[in-house]
């Protein structure tokens, strides 16, 4: 690659971090790692009306949880700061004024009421080539009128003057050659009345200042691309313009439209990386982390929403993704979100993860459920035995609760119809002679005694399981008995016989 790779993830601190935003961050991160580049977090906080306290720290926490930590950020500054747009405010007006003096932008003094009146007069009103000369701006006012208004600190914005009948071309790494007819593009506001830039001006000025080489962003920003390309040209920076890549949308499960938070609320799955608490209302929107997803599975799932490596491989560690990622393999088409598939990824990651990497998370889940864990070695043995049965981390609670406390209730309805005094005698005899050296020998002894007493082992297995765990679930029943130990197993058999006999 000709120039040093520098990419940026530039979210606005306005609320929860949507999985589409995390995927944008992930693709930036992977591209940087693949090309020995730098991954930058830049906080686009210029819209003060939508700014939410705590949202920036939340974004950083989300990226840290996912394992895609930026090389440069507000908390880890490099040589290209500041990394919050609100701290770069003076630079934006300078460039906006430069665009005016060069004839590429103009002051617009229209009040909100005047703009509203125009929108009522023209339902699809756009401030641009066909309407700008009917408005109150520095193109229709005299120089002295403009100077007077500015001297009086009259509220105004600065708008780009989009040229007429031009075609703006650019090459997109994902979409190839893209072109726009400027007659369909309106005169976007570049600098707002409060002196803050809009995204259009800020993204260009900041990408230039931070020497961003490649700009990965969502497909929804494609209609804004001609304005940004014109700004790169008008500011004289065309040769430094980043290479563009507009990522495909993440679609609703039915494929119709972009996935939104409302879809998650309606269909019962998260769309945010982590829990987000609205500071105004206190409402909590659930995230993938708190629902019980492992970060490895979440990242794996996101990477394959719109990208594949050209093989049938579906499970990738972050290190593998760093090695195999290629922009050429990003799809142009939107990717349908499938929550069942997301859970499949998590199940596979739980199954293949070593116990050591699951221990802390599982212990936390158990403690949150009021289950005290005093023996870490015992917990590790339990995790090893049941992890294949768990899809989400909270599943470890239901799948392991009986290891830490004798069942409080039994599925008596399953046992009672076929329960006999002879079966009670069998289990008493089995308990009296119980030896638990390993699961295989315990099972052999169980079957031998069943045969001796005239039972088929199959008709005794289910009552034995219910004695130990309370219901029809869990791993191999003799594996459970080995972990519980002979004394506990005997106690549970005795307690259950009393219940079944009553």
CSV table of C-alpha atoms in Angstrom, one decimal:
chain,number,residue,atom,x,y,z
A,1,UNK,CA,0.0,0.0,0.0
A,2,UNK,CA,1.3,3.4,-1.0
A,3,UNK,CA,0.6,5.4,2.1
A,4,UNK,CA,0.5,4.4,5.8
A,5,UNK,CA,-2.8,3.0,6.8
A,6,UNK,CA,-4.8,5.0,9.3
A,7,UNK,CA,-8.5,4.3,9.8
A,8,UNK,CA,-11.0,5.7,12.2
A,9,UNK,CA,-14.2,4.7,13.9
A,10,UNK,CA,-16.1,7.9,14.6
A,11,UNK,CA,-19.3,7.4,16.6
A,12,UNK,CA,-21.5,10.1,18.1
A,13,UNK,CA,-22.0,9.8,21.9
A,14,UNK,CA,-25.8,9.8,21.7
A,15,UNK,CA,-26.8,6.5,23.2
A,16,UNK,CA,-26.3,2.7,22.9
A,17,UNK,CA,-23.8,1.2,20.4
A,18,UNK,CA,-25.7,-0.6,17.7
A,19,UNK,CA,-24.2,-3.8,16.4
A,20,UNK,CA,-23.9,-2.1,13.0
A,21,UNK,CA,-21.6,0.4,14.6
A,22,UNK,CA,-19.5,-2.3,16.2
A,23,UNK,CA,-19.2,-4.0,12.8
A,24,UNK,CA,-17.9,-0.7,11.3
A,25,UNK,CA,-15.4,-0.5,14.1
A,26,UNK,CA,-14.4,-4.2,13.6
A,27,UNK,CA,-13.8,-3.8,9.9
A,28,UNK,CA,-11.7,-0.7,10.5
A,29,UNK,CA,-9.8,-2.6,13.2
A,30,UNK,CA,-9.2,-5.7,11.0
A,31,UNK,CA,-8.1,-3.6,8.0
A,32,UNK,CA,-5.6,-1.7,10.2
A,33,UNK,CA,-4.2,-4.9,11.7
A,34,UNK,CA,-3.9,-6.6,8.3
A,35,UNK,CA,-2.0,-3.7,6.9
A,36,UNK,CA,0.2,-2.8,10.0
A,37,UNK,CA,-1.8,0.4,10.3
A,38,UNK,CA,-3.4,2.5,13.1
A,39,UNK,CA,-7.0,2.2,14.3
A,40,UNK,CA,-8.3,5.6,15.7
A,41,UNK,CA,-11.3,6.3,17.8
A,42,UNK,CA,-12.6,9.8,17.1
A,43,UNK,CA,-15.6,11.0,19.1
A,44,UNK,CA,-18.0,13.1,16.9
A,45,UNK,CA,-19.7,15.1,19.6
A,46,UNK,CA,-20.5,18.3,17.6
A,47,UNK,CA,-24.3,17.8,17.8
A,48,UNK,CA,-24.7,19.2,21.3
A,49,UNK,CA,-28.5,18.8,21.2
A,50,UNK,CA,-28.1,15.0,21.0
A,51,UNK,CA,-25.1,14.6,23.2
A,52,UNK,CA,-25.7,12.2,26.1
A,53,UNK,CA,-23.5,12.2,29.2
A,54,UNK,CA,-21.7,8.8,29.8
A,55,UNK,CA,-22.1,7.7,26.2
A,56,UNK,CA,-18.4,8.2,25.3
A,57,UNK,CA,-17.3,6.0,28.2
A,58,UNK,CA,-19.9,3.4,27.2
A,59,UNK,CA,-18.5,3.3,23.6
A,60,UNK,CA,-15.0,2.7,25.0
A,61,UNK,CA,-16.2,0.0,27.3
A,62,UNK,CA,-18.0,-1.8,24.4
A,63,UNK,CA,-14.8,-1.7,22.2
A,64,UNK,CA,-12.7,-3.0,25.1
A,65,UNK,CA,-15.2,-5.8,25.8
A,66,UNK,CA,-15.1,-6.8,22.1
A,67,UNK,CA,-11.3,-6.8,22.1
A,68,UNK,CA,-11.0,-4.2,19.4
A,69,UNK,CA,-9.1,-1.5,21.4
A,70,UNK,CA,-8.1,1.6,19.4
A,71,UNK,CA,-4.4,2.6,19.0
A,72,UNK,CA,-5.3,6.3,19.4
A,73,UNK,CA,-8.4,7.7,21.2
A,74,UNK,CA,-9.4,10.5,23.6
A,75,UNK,CA,-8.1,8.3,26.5
A,76,UNK,CA,-5.0,7.2,24.6
A,77,UNK,CA,-3.9,10.3,22.5
A,78,UNK,CA,-1.3,10.1,19.8
A,79,UNK,CA,0.1,12.9,17.6
A,80,UNK,CA,-3.1,13.7,15.8
A,81,UNK,CA,-5.3,15.1,18.6
A,82,UNK,CA,-7.5,16.2,20.0
A,83,UNK,CA,-9.8,13.2,19.4
A,84,UNK,CA,-13.1,14.8,20.3
A,85,UNK,CA,-14.6,17.1,17.6
A,86,UNK,CA,-15.9,19.6,20.2
A,87,UNK,CA,-12.2,20.3,21.1
A,88,UNK,CA,-11.4,21.1,17.5
A,89,UNK,CA,-14.0,23.8,17.1
A,90,UNK,CA,-11.8,26.7,16.0
A,91,UNK,CA,-10.4,24.9,13.0
A,92,UNK,CA,-13.8,24.3,11.4
A,93,UNK,CA,-14.8,28.0,11.1
A,94,UNK,CA,-11.5,28.8,9.5
A,95,UNK,CA,-12.1,26.3,6.7
A,96,UNK,CA,-15.8,27.2,6.3
A,97,UNK,CA,-14.7,30.9,5.9
A,98,UNK,CA,-12.0,29.8,3.4
A,99,UNK,CA,-14.7,28.1,1.3
A,100,UNK,CA,-16.8,31.3,1.3
A,101,UNK,CA,-13.9,33.4,0.2
A,102,UNK,CA,-13.1,30.9,-2.6
A,103,UNK,CA,-16.8,31.0,-3.8
A,104,UNK,CA,-17.6,27.4,-2.8
A,105,UNK,CA,-19.9,28.3,0.2
A,106,UNK,CA,-22.1,31.1,1.4
A,107,UNK,CA,-23.7,32.6,4.6
A,108,UNK,CA,-27.4,31.8,5.0
A,109,UNK,CA,-29.4,34.0,7.4
A,110,UNK,CA,-32.8,32.3,7.0
A,111,UNK,CA,-34.6,31.9,10.3
A,112,UNK,CA,-36.2,28.6,11.4
A,113,UNK,CA,-39.6,30.2,10.8
A,114,UNK,CA,-38.7,31.2,7.2
A,115,UNK,CA,-37.4,27.7,6.5
A,116,UNK,CA,-40.6,26.2,7.9
A,117,UNK,CA,-42.7,28.4,5.7
A,118,UNK,CA,-40.8,27.3,2.6
A,119,UNK,CA,-41.3,23.6,3.6
A,120,UNK,CA,-45.0,24.2,3.9
A,121,UNK,CA,-45.1,26.0,0.6
A,122,UNK,CA,-43.0,23.2,-1.1
A,123,UNK,CA,-43.6,19.7,0.4
A,124,UNK,CA,-40.2,18.4,-0.9
A,125,UNK,CA,-38.3,21.6,-0.4
A,126,UNK,CA,-34.5,21.4,-0.7
A,127,UNK,CA,-32.2,24.3,-0.1
A,128,UNK,CA,-30.1,24.2,-3.2
A,129,UNK,CA,-29.6,25.1,-6.8
A,130,UNK,CA,-33.3,25.8,-7.7
A,131,UNK,CA,-34.2,27.6,-4.5
A,132,UNK,CA,-31.0,29.3,-3.1
A,133,UNK,CA,-31.7,32.6,-5.0
A,134,UNK,CA,-35.1,32.9,-3.4
A,135,UNK,CA,-33.6,32.8,0.1
A,136,UNK,CA,-31.9,35.2,2.5
A,137,UNK,CA,-28.2,34.5,2.1
A,138,UNK,CA,-25.0,36.1,0.9
A,139,UNK,CA,-25.8,35.2,-2.7
A,140,UNK,CA,-29.0,37.3,-2.7
A,141,UNK,CA,-28.0,40.1,-0.3
A,142,UNK,CA,-25.5,42.9,-1.0
A,143,UNK,CA,-22.0,42.8,0.4
A,144,UNK,CA,-22.9,45.7,2.8
A,145,UNK,CA,-26.1,43.9,4.0
A,146,UNK,CA,-24.1,40.8,4.7
A,147,UNK,CA,-21.4,42.7,6.6
A,148,UNK,CA,-24.1,44.4,8.6
A,149,UNK,CA,-25.8,41.2,9.6
A,150,UNK,CA,-22.5,39.6,10.5
A,151,UNK,CA,-21.4,42.6,12.6
A,152,UNK,CA,-24.7,42.4,14.5
A,153,UNK,CA,-24.0,38.7,15.3
A,154,UNK,CA,-27.2,37.7,13.4
A,155,UNK,CA,-27.6,33.9,13.6
A,156,UNK,CA,-26.6,32.2,10.4
A,157,UNK,CA,-25.2,29.0,9.0
A,158,UNK,CA,-22.7,28.4,6.3
A,159,UNK,CA,-23.8,26.2,3.4
A,160,UNK,CA,-21.8,24.5,0.6
A,161,UNK,CA,-22.6,25.9,-2.9
A,162,UNK,CA,-23.1,22.6,-4.9
A,163,UNK,CA,-22.3,23.1,-8.6
A,164,UNK,CA,-24.9,22.7,-11.2
A,165,UNK,CA,-24.9,19.9,-13.8
A,166,UNK,CA,-21.7,18.2,-12.7
A,167,UNK,CA,-21.1,14.5,-12.2
A,168,UNK,CA,-19.1,13.6,-9.1
A,169,UNK,CA,-17.1,10.3,-9.5
A,170,UNK,CA,-15.2,8.2,-7.0
A,171,UNK,CA,-14.0,4.7,-6.6
A,172,UNK,CA,-15.4,2.7,-3.7
A,173,UNK,CA,-13.4,-0.4,-2.5
A,174,UNK,CA,-16.7,-2.3,-2.2
A,175,UNK,CA,-18.9,-0.8,-4.9
A,176,UNK,CA,-16.4,0.1,-7.6
A,177,UNK,CA,-17.0,3.3,-9.6
A,178,UNK,CA,-19.8,5.4,-8.0
A,179,UNK,CA,-21.2,8.6,-9.6
A,180,UNK,CA,-23.6,11.3,-8.5
A,181,UNK,CA,-25.4,14.0,-10.5
A,182,UNK,CA,-24.9,17.2,-8.5
A,183,UNK,CA,-28.4,18.5,-9.6
A,184,UNK,CA,-29.8,16.0,-7.1
A,185,UNK,CA,-27.6,17.2,-4.2
A,186,UNK,CA,-28.8,20.0,-1.9
A,187,UNK,CA,-26.6,22.8,-0.3
A,188,UNK,CA,-25.8,21.1,3.0
A,189,UNK,CA,-25.1,23.1,6.1
A,190,UNK,CA,-21.4,23.0,6.9
A,191,UNK,CA,-21.3,25.2,10.0
A,192,UNK,CA,-24.3,25.6,12.3
A,193,UNK,CA,-25.5,28.7,14.0
A,194,UNK,CA,-23.8,27.7,17.3
A,195,UNK,CA,-20.4,27.6,15.5
A,196,UNK,CA,-20.3,23.8,15.5
A,197,UNK,CA,-19.6,22.0,12.3
A,198,UNK,CA,-22.0,19.5,10.8
A,199,UNK,CA,-20.8,16.0,10.0
A,200,UNK,CA,-20.1,17.0,6.4
A,201,UNK,CA,-17.5,19.6,7.2
A,202,UNK,CA,-16.1,18.0,10.3
A,203,UNK,CA,-15.4,14.6,8.8
A,204,UNK,CA,-13.4,16.1,5.9
A,205,UNK,CA,-11.4,18.5,8.1
A,206,UNK,CA,-10.7,15.8,10.7
A,207,UNK,CA,-9.8,13.1,8.2
A,208,UNK,CA,-7.3,15.5,6.6
A,209,UNK,CA,-5.8,16.6,10.0
A,210,UNK,CA,-5.6,13.0,11.2
A,211,UNK,CA,-4.1,11.7,7.9
A,212,UNK,CA,-6.9,9.1,7.5
A,213,UNK,CA,-6.0,6.9,4.6
A,214,UNK,CA,-9.2,4.7,4.3
A,215,UNK,CA,-12.7,5.6,5.3
A,216,UNK,CA,-15.0,2.7,6.2
A,217,UNK,CA,-18.5,3.7,7.0
A,218,UNK,CA,-22.1,2.4,6.6
A,219,UNK,CA,-23.9,2.4,3.3
A,220,UNK,CA,-26.4,5.0,4.7
A,221,UNK,CA,-23.7,7.7,4.3
A,222,UNK,CA,-23.4,7.0,0.5
A,223,UNK,CA,-25.8,9.9,-0.5
A,224,UNK,CA,-23.5,12.3,1.5
A,225,UNK,CA,-20.4,11.2,-0.4
A,226,UNK,CA,-20.6,13.8,-3.2
A,227,UNK,CA,-20.7,16.7,-0.7
A,228,UNK,CA,-17.6,15.3,1.0
A,229,UNK,CA,-15.7,14.7,-2.2
A,230,UNK,CA,-16.5,18.3,-3.3
A,231,UNK,CA,-15.2,19.6,0.0
A,232,UNK,CA,-11.9,17.6,-0.4
A,233,UNK,CA,-11.6,19.2,-3.8
A,234,UNK,CA,-12.7,22.8,-2.8
A,235,UNK,CA,-10.3,22.8,0.1
A,236,UNK,CA,-7.4,21.8,-2.2
A,237,UNK,CA,-6.8,18.4,-0.5
A,238,UNK,CA,-8.0,16.1,-3.3
A,239,UNK,CA,-4.7,14.2,-3.4
A,240,UNK,CA,-5.0,13.4,0.3
A,241,UNK,CA,-8.6,12.2,0.2
A,242,UNK,CA,-9.0,8.8,1.9
A,243,UNK,CA,-10.0,5.7,-0.1
A,244,UNK,CA,-13.7,5.1,0.5
A,245,UNK,CA,-15.5,1.9,1.5
A,246,UNK,CA,-19.2,1.9,2.2
A,247,UNK,CA,-20.2,-1.2,4.1
A,248,UNK,CA,-23.5,-3.1,3.4
A,249,UNK,CA,-26.4,-2.6,5.8
A,250,UNK,CA,-27.3,-5.1,8.5
A,251,UNK,CA,-30.9,-5.9,7.6
A,252,UNK,CA,-34.0,-7.0,9.7
A,253,UNK,CA,-34.4,-10.8,9.9
A,254,UNK,CA,-36.9,-10.7,7.1
A,255,UNK,CA,-34.5,-8.7,4.9
A,256,UNK,CA,-36.8,-5.7,4.5
A,257,UNK,CA,-34.9,-2.6,5.7
A,258,UNK,CA,-32.2,-1.7,8.1
A,259,UNK,CA,-32.1,-3.5,11.5
A,260,UNK,CA,-33.2,-1.1,14.3
A,261,UNK,CA,-33.5,-1.1,18.1
A,262,UNK,CA,-37.3,-1.3,17.6
A,263,UNK,CA,-36.9,-4.6,15.7
A,264,UNK,CA,-34.9,-6.0,18.7
A,265,UNK,CA,-37.6,-4.8,21.1
A,266,UNK,CA,-40.3,-6.3,18.9
A,267,UNK,CA,-38.7,-9.6,18.3
A,268,UNK,CA,-36.9,-10.1,21.6
A,269,UNK,CA,-33.2,-9.9,20.9
A,270,UNK,CA,-30.6,-7.2,21.6
A,271,UNK,CA,-29.2,-4.9,19.0
A,272,UNK,CA,-26.7,-3.1,21.3
A,273,UNK,CA,-23.3,-4.5,22.2
A,274,UNK,CA,-23.8,-3.9,26.0
A,275,UNK,CA,-26.6,-2.8,28.2
A,276,UNK,CA,-27.4,0.9,27.7
A,277,UNK,CA,-29.2,2.9,30.5
A,278,UNK,CA,-30.9,6.0,29.3
A,279,UNK,CA,-29.7,8.7,31.8
A,280,UNK,CA,-32.9,10.7,31.4
A,281,UNK,CA,-35.5,7.9,31.8
A,282,UNK,CA,-33.5,5.2,33.5
A,283,UNK,CA,-34.7,2.7,30.9
A,284,UNK,CA,-32.3,-0.2,30.3
A,285,UNK,CA,-31.9,-1.6,26.8
A,286,UNK,CA,-30.3,-5.0,27.0
A,287,UNK,CA,-27.0,-5.8,25.2
A,288,UNK,CA,-25.4,-8.9,23.8
A,289,UNK,CA,-22.9,-9.0,26.7
A,290,UNK,CA,-25.5,-9.1,29.5
A,291,UNK,CA,-27.7,-11.6,27.6
A,292,UNK,CA,-24.8,-14.0,27.9
A,293,UNK,CA,-22.8,-13.7,24.7
A,294,UNK,CA,-19.0,-14.2,24.7
A,295,UNK,CA,-17.1,-11.4,23.0
A,296,UNK,CA,-15.4,-13.9,20.8
A,297,UNK,CA,-18.7,-15.2,19.5
A,298,UNK,CA,-20.2,-11.7,19.1
A,299,UNK,CA,-17.2,-10.5,17.0
A,300,UNK,CA,-17.2,-13.8,15.0
A,301,UNK,CA,-20.9,-13.3,14.2
A,302,UNK,CA,-20.5,-9.7,13.2
A,303,UNK,CA,-17.5,-10.3,10.9
A,304,UNK,CA,-19.6,-12.8,8.9
A,305,UNK,CA,-22.5,-10.3,8.5
A,306,UNK,CA,-21.4,-9.1,5.1
A,307,UNK,CA,-17.9,-10.8,4.8
A,308,UNK,CA,-16.5,-14.3,4.3
A,309,UNK,CA,-13.1,-15.7,3.5
A,310,UNK,CA,-14.3,-17.6,0.5
A,311,UNK,CA,-14.3,-21.0,2.3
A,312,UNK,CA,-17.0,-22.8,4.4
A,313,UNK,CA,-15.2,-21.8,7.6
A,314,UNK,CA,-17.6,-20.2,10.1
A,315,UNK,CA,-15.7,-20.0,13.4
A,316,UNK,CA,-12.9,-17.4,13.5
A,317,UNK,CA,-10.9,-16.1,16.4
A,318,UNK,CA,-10.0,-12.4,16.3
A,319,UNK,CA,-6.4,-13.3,15.4
A,320,UNK,CA,-7.6,-15.4,12.5
A,321,UNK,CA,-9.9,-12.6,11.4
A,322,UNK,CA,-6.9,-10.2,11.5
A,323,UNK,CA,-4.9,-12.5,9.2
A,324,UNK,CA,-7.7,-13.4,6.8
A,325,UNK,CA,-9.7,-10.2,6.5
A,326,UNK,CA,-9.9,-8.8,3.0
A,327,UNK,CA,-12.0,-5.9,1.7
A,328,UNK,CA,-12.4,-7.8,-1.6
A,329,UNK,CA,-14.5,-10.3,0.3
A,330,UNK,CA,-17.0,-7.8,1.7
A,331,UNK,CA,-20.4,-8.1,0.0
A,332,UNK,CA,-22.2,-5.2,-1.6
A,333,UNK,CA,-25.6,-6.7,-0.6
A,334,UNK,CA,-27.1,-6.2,2.9
A,335,UNK,CA,-26.8,-9.0,5.4
A,336,UNK,CA,-29.9,-10.3,7.2
A,337,UNK,CA,-29.5,-10.6,11.0
A,338,UNK,CA,-30.4,-14.0,12.3
A,339,UNK,CA,-30.6,-14.2,16.1
A,340,UNK,CA,-30.7,-18.0,16.1
A,341,UNK,CA,-27.5,-18.0,14.1
A,342,UNK,CA,-26.0,-15.6,16.6
A,343,UNK,CA,-26.8,-18.0,19.4
A,344,UNK,CA,-25.3,-20.8,17.4
A,345,UNK,CA,-22.0,-18.9,17.2
A,346,UNK,CA,-22.1,-18.5,21.0
A,347,UNK,CA,-22.9,-22.1,21.6
A,348,UNK,CA,-20.0,-23.2,19.4
A,349,UNK,CA,-17.6,-20.8,21.2
A,350,UNK,CA,-18.7,-22.0,24.6
A,351,UNK,CA,-18.1,-25.6,23.5
A,352,UNK,CA,-14.6,-24.9,22.1
A,353,UNK,CA,-13.4,-22.5,24.9
A,354,UNK,CA,-11.1,-23.9,27.6
A,355,UNK,CA,-12.6,-24.0,31.1
A,356,UNK,CA,-10.1,-21.4,32.2
A,357,UNK,CA,-11.5,-18.8,29.8
A,358,UNK,CA,-15.1,-19.5,31.0
A,359,UNK,CA,-14.4,-19.8,34.7
A,360,UNK,CA,-14.8,-16.1,35.7
A,361,UNK,CA,-17.9,-15.4,33.7
A,362,UNK,CA,-19.7,-18.6,34.9
A,363,UNK,CA,-18.7,-17.9,38.5
A,364,UNK,CA,-20.3,-14.4,38.2
A,365,UNK,CA,-23.5,-15.8,36.6
A,366,UNK,CA,-23.8,-18.3,39.5
A,367,UNK,CA,-23.1,-15.7,42.2
A,368,UNK,CA,-25.6,-13.4,40.6
A,369,UNK,CA,-28.2,-16.2,40.9
A,370,UNK,CA,-27.4,-16.5,44.6
A,371,UNK,CA,-25.3,-19.7,44.2
A,372,UNK,CA,-22.2,-19.6,46.4
A,373,UNK,CA,-19.1,-21.2,44.8
A,374,UNK,CA,-16.3,-22.0,47.3
A,375,UNK,CA,-14.3,-24.6,45.4
A,376,UNK,CA,-12.9,-23.3,42.1
A,377,UNK,CA,-11.5,-26.7,41.1
A,378,UNK,CA,-15.0,-28.2,41.6
A,379,UNK,CA,-16.5,-25.4,39.5
A,380,UNK,CA,-14.0,-26.1,36.7
A,381,UNK,CA,-15.0,-29.8,36.7
A,382,UNK,CA,-18.7,-28.8,36.5
A,383,UNK,CA,-18.0,-26.4,33.6
A,384,UNK,CA,-16.1,-29.1,31.7
A,385,UNK,CA,-19.0,-31.5,32.1
A,386,UNK,CA,-21.9,-29.1,31.1
A,387,UNK,CA,-20.5,-26.5,28.7
A,388,UNK,CA,-21.6,-28.4,25.6
A,389,UNK,CA,-25.2,-28.0,26.8
A,390,UNK,CA,-25.0,-24.2,27.2
A,391,UNK,CA,-25.9,-21.7,24.5
A,392,UNK,CA,-25.7,-18.5,26.5
A,393,UNK,CA,-23.7,-17.9,29.7
A,394,UNK,CA,-26.8,-17.8,32.0
A,395,UNK,CA,-27.6,-21.3,30.9
A,396,UNK,CA,-24.8,-22.5,33.2
A,397,UNK,CA,-27.0,-21.6,36.1
A,398,UNK,CA,-29.9,-23.9,35.2
A,399,UNK,CA,-27.4,-26.6,34.0
A,400,UNK,CA,-25.3,-26.6,37.1
A,401,UNK,CA,-27.5,-25.4,40.0
A,402,UNK,CA,-28.0,-29.0,41.3
A,403,UNK,CA,-24.2,-29.5,41.7
A,404,UNK,CA,-24.2,-26.9,44.4
A,405,UNK,CA,-27.4,-27.8,46.3
A,406,UNK,CA,-29.6,-30.8,46.5
A,407,UNK,CA,-32.8,-30.5,44.5
A,408,UNK,CA,-35.6,-28.6,46.3
A,409,UNK,CA,-38.2,-30.2,44.0
A,410,UNK,CA,-38.5,-33.4,42.0
A,411,UNK,CA,-40.3,-34.2,38.7
A,412,UNK,CA,-42.4,-36.7,40.8
A,413,UNK,CA,-45.1,-36.9,38.0
A,414,UNK,CA,-42.6,-38.7,35.8
A,415,UNK,CA,-41.5,-41.2,38.4
A,416,UNK,CA,-44.7,-41.9,40.4
A,417,UNK,CA,-46.8,-43.9,37.9
A,418,UNK,CA,-44.1,-46.6,37.6
A,419,UNK,CA,-42.6,-46.4,41.1
A,420,UNK,CA,-42.7,-49.6,43.1
A,421,UNK,CA,-41.4,-50.9,46.5
A,422,UNK,CA,-39.0,-53.1,44.5
A,423,UNK,CA,-37.4,-50.0,42.8
A,424,UNK,CA,-37.0,-48.4,46.2
A,425,UNK,CA,-35.3,-51.5,47.4
A,426,UNK,CA,-33.0,-51.5,44.3
A,427,UNK,CA,-31.9,-47.9,45.0
A,428,UNK,CA,-31.3,-48.6,48.7
A,429,UNK,CA,-29.1,-51.6,47.7
A,430,UNK,CA,-27.3,-49.5,45.1
A,431,UNK,CA,-26.6,-46.7,47.6
A,432,UNK,CA,-25.4,-49.2,50.3
A,433,UNK,CA,-22.8,-50.7,47.9
A,434,UNK,CA,-22.0,-47.4,46.1
A,435,UNK,CA,-18.4,-47.1,44.8
A,436,UNK,CA,-17.6,-44.1,42.6
A,437,UNK,CA,-14.1,-44.5,41.2
A,438,UNK,CA,-15.1,-43.5,37.6
A,439,UNK,CA,-18.3,-43.2,35.6
A,440,UNK,CA,-17.8,-46.4,33.6
A,441,UNK,CA,-17.4,-48.7,36.6
A,442,UNK,CA,-20.3,-47.0,38.4
A,443,UNK,CA,-22.5,-47.6,35.4
A,444,UNK,CA,-21.4,-51.3,35.2
A,445,UNK,CA,-22.2,-51.8,38.8
A,446,UNK,CA,-25.6,-50.2,38.4
A,447,UNK,CA,-26.5,-52.4,35.4
A,448,UNK,CA,-25.2,-55.6,37.1
A,449,UNK,CA,-27.4,-54.9,40.1
A,450,UNK,CA,-30.4,-54.1,37.9
A,451,UNK,CA,-30.0,-57.4,36.1
A,452,UNK,CA,-29.7,-59.2,39.5
A,453,UNK,CA,-32.9,-57.6,40.7
A,454,UNK,CA,-34.7,-58.3,37.5
A,455,UNK,CA,-34.9,-54.8,36.1
A,456,UNK,CA,-34.0,-53.4,32.7
A,457,UNK,CA,-31.4,-50.6,33.3
A,458,UNK,CA,-33.4,-48.2,31.2
A,459,UNK,CA,-36.3,-48.2,33.5
A,460,UNK,CA,-34.1,-47.2,36.4
A,461,UNK,CA,-31.9,-44.5,34.7
A,462,UNK,CA,-34.6,-41.8,34.7
A,463,UNK,CA,-35.5,-42.1,38.3
A,464,UNK,CA,-31.8,-42.1,39.2
A,465,UNK,CA,-31.3,-38.9,37.2
A,466,UNK,CA,-34.4,-37.2,38.8
A,467,UNK,CA,-33.0,-38.2,42.3
A,468,UNK,CA,-29.7,-36.4,41.6
A,469,UNK,CA,-30.9,-33.3,39.6
A,470,UNK,CA,-34.6,-33.0,40.2
A,471,UNK,CA,-35.6,-33.3,36.5
A,472,UNK,CA,-35.1,-34.9,33.1
A,473,UNK,CA,-32.0,-32.9,32.1
A,474,UNK,CA,-28.2,-32.7,32.6
A,475,UNK,CA,-25.2,-34.6,31.3
A,476,UNK,CA,-24.5,-38.3,31.8
A,477,UNK,CA,-26.0,-39.4,35.1
A,478,UNK,CA,-22.9,-41.3,36.2
A,479,UNK,CA,-20.7,-38.3,35.4
A,480,UNK,CA,-23.0,-36.3,37.7
A,481,UNK,CA,-22.7,-38.9,40.5
A,482,UNK,CA,-18.8,-38.9,40.2
A,483,UNK,CA,-18.7,-35.2,40.6
A,484,UNK,CA,-21.2,-35.2,43.5
A,485,UNK,CA,-19.2,-37.9,45.3
A,486,UNK,CA,-20.4,-41.1,47.0
A,487,UNK,CA,-21.7,-39.4,50.2
A,488,UNK,CA,-23.8,-36.7,48.4
A,489,UNK,CA,-25.1,-39.2,45.9
A,490,UNK,CA,-26.2,-41.6,48.8
A,491,UNK,CA,-27.9,-38.7,50.6
A,492,UNK,CA,-29.8,-37.6,47.4
A,493,UNK,CA,-31.0,-41.2,46.7
A,494,UNK,CA,-32.3,-41.5,50.3
A,495,UNK,CA,-34.0,-38.1,50.2
A,496,UNK,CA,-35.7,-38.8,46.9
A,497,UNK,CA,-36.9,-42.3,47.9
A,498,UNK,CA,-38.7,-40.7,50.8
A,499,UNK,CA,-40.4,-38.3,48.4
A,500,UNK,CA,-41.3,-41.0,45.8
A,501,UNK,CA,-42.7,-43.3,48.6
A,502,UNK,CA,-44.9,-40.6,50.1
